[in-house]
CSV table of C-alpha atoms in Angstrom, one decimal:
chain,number,residue,atom,x,y,z
A,48,MET,CA,1.8,-19.2,17.1
A,49,THR,CA,1.1,-15.7,16.7
A,50,ALA,CA,1.5,-14.5,13.1
A,51,ARG,CA,4.5,-12.0,13.0
A,52,ILE,CA,4.4,-9.6,10.2
A,53,GLY,CA,7.7,-7.6,9.8
A,54,VAL,CA,7.7,-3.5,9.2
A,55,VAL,CA,10.4,-2.1,7.2
A,56,THR,CA,11.6,0.6,8.0
A,57,PHE,CA,14.2,2.9,6.2
A,58,PRO,CA,15.6,6.3,6.2
A,59,GLY,CA,12.8,8.5,6.0
A,60,SER,CA,9.8,6.4,6.7
A,61,LEU,CA,6.6,7.9,8.5
A,62,ASP,CA,4.5,5.5,9.6
A,63,ASP,CA,6.3,2.5,11.0
A,64,ARG,CA,5.0,3.0,14.3
A,65,ASP,CA,1.5,3.4,13.2
A,66,THR,CA,1.8,0.0,11.2
A,67,GLN,CA,3.5,-1.8,13.7
A,68,ARG,CA,0.3,-0.9,16.1
A,69,ALA,CA,-2.3,-1.6,13.2
A,70,ILE,CA,-0.6,-5.2,13.3
A,71,ARG,CA,-0.7,-5.5,16.8
A,72,ILE,CA,-4.4,-4.5,17.5
A,73,ALA,CA,-5.8,-6.6,14.3
A,74,GLY,CA,-4.0,-9.1,16.9
A,75,ALA,CA,-0.2,-10.5,15.1
A,76,GLU,CA,3.0,-9.4,16.0
A,77,PRO,CA,5.1,-6.5,15.2
A,78,VAL,CA,8.8,-7.2,13.8
A,79,ALA,CA,10.6,-4.5,13.4
A,80,LEU,CA,12.8,-4.8,10.4
A,81,TRP,CA,15.9,-2.3,9.1
A,82,HIS,CA,16.5,-1.1,5.5
A,83,LYS,CA,20.1,-2.8,6.2
A,84,ASP,CA,19.2,-6.2,6.7
A,85,LYS,CA,19.9,-8.7,5.1
A,86,ASP,CA,17.4,-11.1,6.2
A,87,LEU,CA,13.6,-11.5,7.1
A,88,LYS,CA,13.5,-12.6,10.7
A,89,GLN,CA,11.8,-15.5,9.3
A,90,VAL,CA,8.2,-13.3,9.0
A,91,ASP,CA,5.0,-14.3,7.6
A,92,ALA,CA,4.6,-11.5,5.8
A,93,VAL,CA,6.2,-7.6,5.6
A,94,VAL,CA,4.9,-4.4,4.7
A,95,LEU,CA,6.6,-1.6,3.4
A,96,CYS,CA,5.3,1.8,5.2
A,97,GLY,CA,4.6,5.4,4.3
A,98,GLY,CA,7.1,7.9,4.3
A,99,PHE,CA,9.3,9.7,2.0
A,100,SER,CA,12.5,7.2,1.9
A,101,TYR,CA,15.6,8.7,1.2
A,102,GLY,CA,13.7,12.1,1.4
A,103,ASP,CA,12.1,10.7,-2.2
A,104,TYR,CA,15.5,13.3,-3.4
A,105,LEU,CA,15.7,11.5,-6.4
A,106,ARG,CA,12.3,9.4,-8.1
A,107,ALA,CA,10.3,7.9,-4.6
A,108,GLY,CA,11.0,4.7,-3.5
A,109,ALA,CA,14.6,5.0,-6.5
A,110,ILE,CA,16.9,4.6,-3.4
A,111,ALA,CA,14.9,2.3,-1.2
A,112,ARG,CA,14.4,-0.3,-3.4
A,113,PHE,CA,18.4,-1.0,-4.1
A,114,SER,CA,18.4,-1.3,0.6
A,115,PRO,CA,19.9,-4.6,1.5
A,116,VAL,CA,16.3,-5.9,3.0
A,117,MET,CA,14.8,-5.4,-0.8
A,118,GLU,CA,16.9,-8.4,-2.1
A,119,PRO,CA,15.3,-11.1,0.5
A,120,LEU,CA,11.7,-9.8,0.3
A,121,ILE,CA,11.7,-9.7,-3.3
A,122,GLU,CA,13.2,-13.4,-4.1
A,123,GLN,CA,10.3,-14.3,-1.0
A,124,ALA,CA,7.8,-11.9,-2.9
A,125,LYS,CA,8.0,-13.9,-5.8
A,126,ALA,CA,7.4,-17.4,-4.1
A,127,GLY,CA,4.9,-15.9,-2.4
A,128,LEU,CA,5.4,-14.1,0.5
A,129,PRO,CA,2.4,-11.8,1.3
A,130,VAL,CA,3.5,-8.2,1.0
A,131,LEU,CA,1.6,-4.6,1.5
A,132,GLY,CA,2.6,-1.4,0.1
A,133,ILE,CA,1.5,1.7,1.7
A,134,CYS,CA,2.1,5.1,-0.1
A,135,ASN,CA,5.7,5.7,-0.4
A,136,GLY,CA,5.8,1.5,0.6
A,137,PHE,CA,3.8,1.0,-3.1
A,138,GLN,CA,6.3,3.3,-4.5
A,139,ILE,CA,9.3,1.3,-3.6
A,140,LEU,CA,7.3,-2.1,-5.2
A,141,THR,CA,6.8,-0.1,-8.6
A,142,GLU,CA,9.9,0.8,-8.1
A,143,ALA,CA,10.8,-2.8,-7.7
A,144,HIS,CA,9.2,-4.3,-10.3
A,145,LEU,CA,6.9,-6.2,-7.7
A,146,LEU,CA,4.2,-4.7,-9.6
A,147,PRO,CA,3.7,-2.3,-12.6
A,148,GLY,CA,3.3,0.8,-13.4
A,149,ALA,CA,5.1,4.3,-11.9
A,150,MET,CA,4.7,7.0,-9.4
A,151,LEU,CA,4.3,10.7,-10.5
A,152,GLY,CA,3.9,13.6,-8.9
A,153,ASN,CA,0.2,14.5,-8.0
A,154,ASP,CA,-1.2,16.2,-11.4
A,155,HIS,CA,-2.0,19.2,-9.1
A,156,LEU,CA,1.9,19.5,-8.0
A,157,HIS,CA,0.6,19.9,-4.4
A,158,PHE,CA,0.9,17.8,-1.3
A,159,ILE,CA,-2.3,16.2,-0.3
A,160,CYS,CA,-4.2,15.1,2.8
A,161,ARG,CA,-7.6,14.3,3.5
A,162,ASP,CA,-10.1,11.4,4.3
A,163,GLN,CA,-10.6,9.5,0.7
A,164,LYS,CA,-13.2,7.2,-0.4
A,165,LEU,CA,-12.2,4.6,-2.1
A,166,ARG,CA,-14.3,1.0,-3.8
A,167,VAL,CA,-13.1,-1.7,-3.4
A,168,GLU,CA,-12.5,-3.9,-6.4
A,169,ASN,CA,-10.7,-7.3,-5.3
A,170,ALA,CA,-11.7,-8.4,-2.7
A,171,GLU,CA,-9.6,-11.8,-3.3
A,172,THR,CA,-6.1,-10.8,-2.5
A,173,SER,CA,-4.1,-11.7,0.9
A,174,TRP,CA,-4.9,-8.7,2.0
A,175,THR,CA,-8.5,-7.9,1.3
A,176,THR,CA,-10.4,-10.8,1.8
A,177,ASP,CA,-12.2,-9.1,4.6
A,178,TYR,CA,-13.5,-6.6,2.3
A,179,SER,CA,-16.4,-6.9,-0.1
A,180,ALA,CA,-16.1,-6.4,-3.9
A,181,GLY,CA,-17.7,-3.2,-4.6
A,182,GLN,CA,-17.5,-2.4,-1.0
A,183,GLU,CA,-16.9,1.4,-0.1
A,184,ILE,CA,-14.4,3.0,2.8
A,185,HIS,CA,-12.8,5.4,3.9
A,186,ILE,CA,-9.1,5.8,4.0
A,187,PRO,CA,-6.7,8.6,5.2
A,188,LEU,CA,-4.4,9.9,1.9
A,189,LYS,CA,-1.2,12.0,2.3
A,190,ASN,CA,1.0,11.9,-0.7
A,191,MET,CA,2.9,14.4,-3.2
A,192,ASP,CA,3.8,11.6,-5.9
A,193,GLY,CA,0.7,9.7,-5.8
A,194,ARG,CA,-0.5,9.9,-9.6
A,195,TYR,CA,-0.5,5.8,-10.8
A,196,VAL,CA,0.5,5.6,-14.1
A,197,ALA,CA,1.3,2.5,-16.7
A,198,ASP,CA,0.4,2.2,-20.8
A,199,ASP,CA,-2.7,1.3,-22.0
A,200,TYR,CA,-1.3,-2.0,-22.7
A,201,THR,CA,0.1,-2.3,-19.0
A,202,LEU,CA,-3.6,-1.0,-17.9
A,203,ASP,CA,-5.8,-3.0,-19.8
A,204,ARG,CA,-4.3,-6.2,-18.5
A,205,LEU,CA,-5.1,-5.1,-15.0
A,206,GLU,CA,-8.5,-4.5,-15.7
A,207,ALA,CA,-8.8,-7.8,-17.6
A,208,GLU,CA,-7.1,-10.0,-15.1
A,209,GLY,CA,-8.6,-8.0,-11.9
A,210,ARG,CA,-5.6,-6.9,-10.8
A,211,VAL,CA,-6.8,-3.4,-10.0
A,212,ALA,CA,-7.7,-3.7,-6.2
A,213,PHE,CA,-8.8,0.0,-4.9
A,214,ARG,CA,-10.4,2.9,-6.6
A,215,TYR,CA,-10.8,6.4,-6.1
A,216,VAL,CA,-14.5,7.4,-5.7
A,217,ALA,CA,-16.8,10.6,-5.0
A,218,ARG,CA,-18.0,10.8,-2.2
A,219,ASP,CA,-22.0,10.3,-1.6
A,220,GLY,CA,-24.4,12.6,-2.7
A,221,VAL,CA,-21.4,15.2,-3.6
A,222,ALA,CA,-20.9,16.6,-7.4
A,223,ASP,CA,-17.0,16.4,-6.8
A,224,GLU,CA,-14.8,16.6,-10.0
A,225,HIS,CA,-12.1,15.9,-7.6
A,226,TYR,CA,-12.4,13.0,-6.1
A,227,ASN,CA,-10.0,11.2,-7.5
A,228,PRO,CA,-7.0,13.2,-5.7
A,229,ASN,CA,-3.8,12.5,-7.3
A,230,GLY,CA,-4.6,12.0,-11.5
A,231,SER,CA,-4.1,8.4,-11.2
A,232,LEU,CA,-4.8,7.0,-14.4
A,233,ARG,CA,-8.5,5.0,-14.1
A,234,ASP,CA,-8.8,6.3,-10.9
A,235,ILE,CA,-6.5,3.6,-9.6
A,236,ALA,CA,-5.6,3.8,-5.6
A,237,GLY,CA,-4.1,0.5,-5.8
A,238,ILE,CA,-3.4,-3.0,-7.7
A,239,THR,CA,-2.0,-6.4,-6.9
A,240,ASN,CA,0.6,-8.7,-8.6
A,241,GLU,CA,-0.8,-11.9,-10.5
A,242,ALA,CA,-0.7,-13.9,-6.8
A,243,GLY,CA,-2.5,-11.7,-5.5
A,244,ASN,CA,0.3,-11.9,-1.9
A,245,VAL,CA,1.7,-8.1,-2.9
A,246,VAL,CA,-0.5,-5.7,-2.4
A,247,GLY,CA,-0.3,-1.7,-3.2
A,248,LEU,CA,-2.1,1.1,-2.6
A,249,MET,CA,-1.7,5.4,-1.9
A,250,PRO,CA,-4.3,5.6,0.7
A,251,HIS,CA,-2.9,5.1,4.9
A,252,PRO,CA,-5.1,2.2,6.3
A,253,GLU,CA,-2.8,2.2,9.0
A,254,HIS,CA,-4.7,5.4,10.1
A,255,ALA,CA,-8.1,4.0,9.9
A,256,VAL,CA,-7.8,0.9,12.5
A,257,GLU,CA,-9.2,2.9,16.0
A,258,SER,CA,-12.8,4.6,16.3
A,259,LEU,CA,-11.6,7.6,18.3
A,260,ILE,CA,-8.7,8.6,15.7
A,261,GLY,CA,-7.8,9.4,12.3
A,262,THR,CA,-10.9,9.2,10.2
A,263,GLY,CA,-13.3,8.1,13.1
A,264,ARG,CA,-13.6,4.8,11.4
A,265,THR,CA,-11.9,2.0,11.5
A,266,ASP,CA,-12.2,0.8,7.8
A,267,GLY,CA,-8.1,-0.3,7.5
A,268,LEU,CA,-8.3,-3.0,9.8
A,269,PRO,CA,-9.4,-5.4,7.5
A,270,PHE,CA,-5.9,-5.4,5.7
A,271,PHE,CA,-4.2,-5.9,9.0
A,272,THR,CA,-7.2,-8.7,9.3
A,273,SER,CA,-7.2,-10.2,6.1
A,274,ILE,CA,-3.6,-10.8,6.2
A,275,LEU,CA,-4.2,-13.2,9.6
A,276,LYS,CA,-6.5,-14.9,8.1
A,277,LYS,CA,-4.6,-15.5,5.1
A,278,LEU,CA,-1.6,-16.0,7.4
A,279,VAL,CA,-4.2,-19.3,9.7
A,280,THR,CA,-5.6,-21.1,6.3
A,281,ALA,CA,-2.3,-21.4,4.7
């Protein structure tokens, strides 16, 4: 049976179609979920895609967190449903307290869009098993409110428990003091919950699944193949 992965669209979502395409390329069936849906249509996993939900007029992800679809999503995520939050989706996961910390405006106060180098720190989550710990990948990044922050206790706990999933790193052979694109504390680009089923990151893996477009790489595809293998073996 083909795995069914839901993709939630909020008012202002930009990358729902791209995410559905990435899921399809990986070999799963994308299932469109609307923010007003009160059930998840029995999907096997969920992706909260990138964009600017509700225009980010209050605080990134703050309004989307109260959409009807989030009630069953929060409940099922706590019970083990795999959930991936990309960019705005990551912001929503922190607002919903499925992941700790918060997302603030970039430290340079500008929108940024570029190919970003990351290092995989945790290759044991539901969404990262097709990577290797320490592997360096290139994933497109585009955000205005991408600065991950948390108190020292939370940051130390994330580090100690291996819950930093991705970190920003400099390009090979380049002395780049701006390798951290938004001022995220400890260069954190993505984190996971304790169980490893919920992952959030700022860069956009759905834009790096085909060699002919985007970065010209397929470094983002393992996110979507990882979850398929997880679902098959579950």
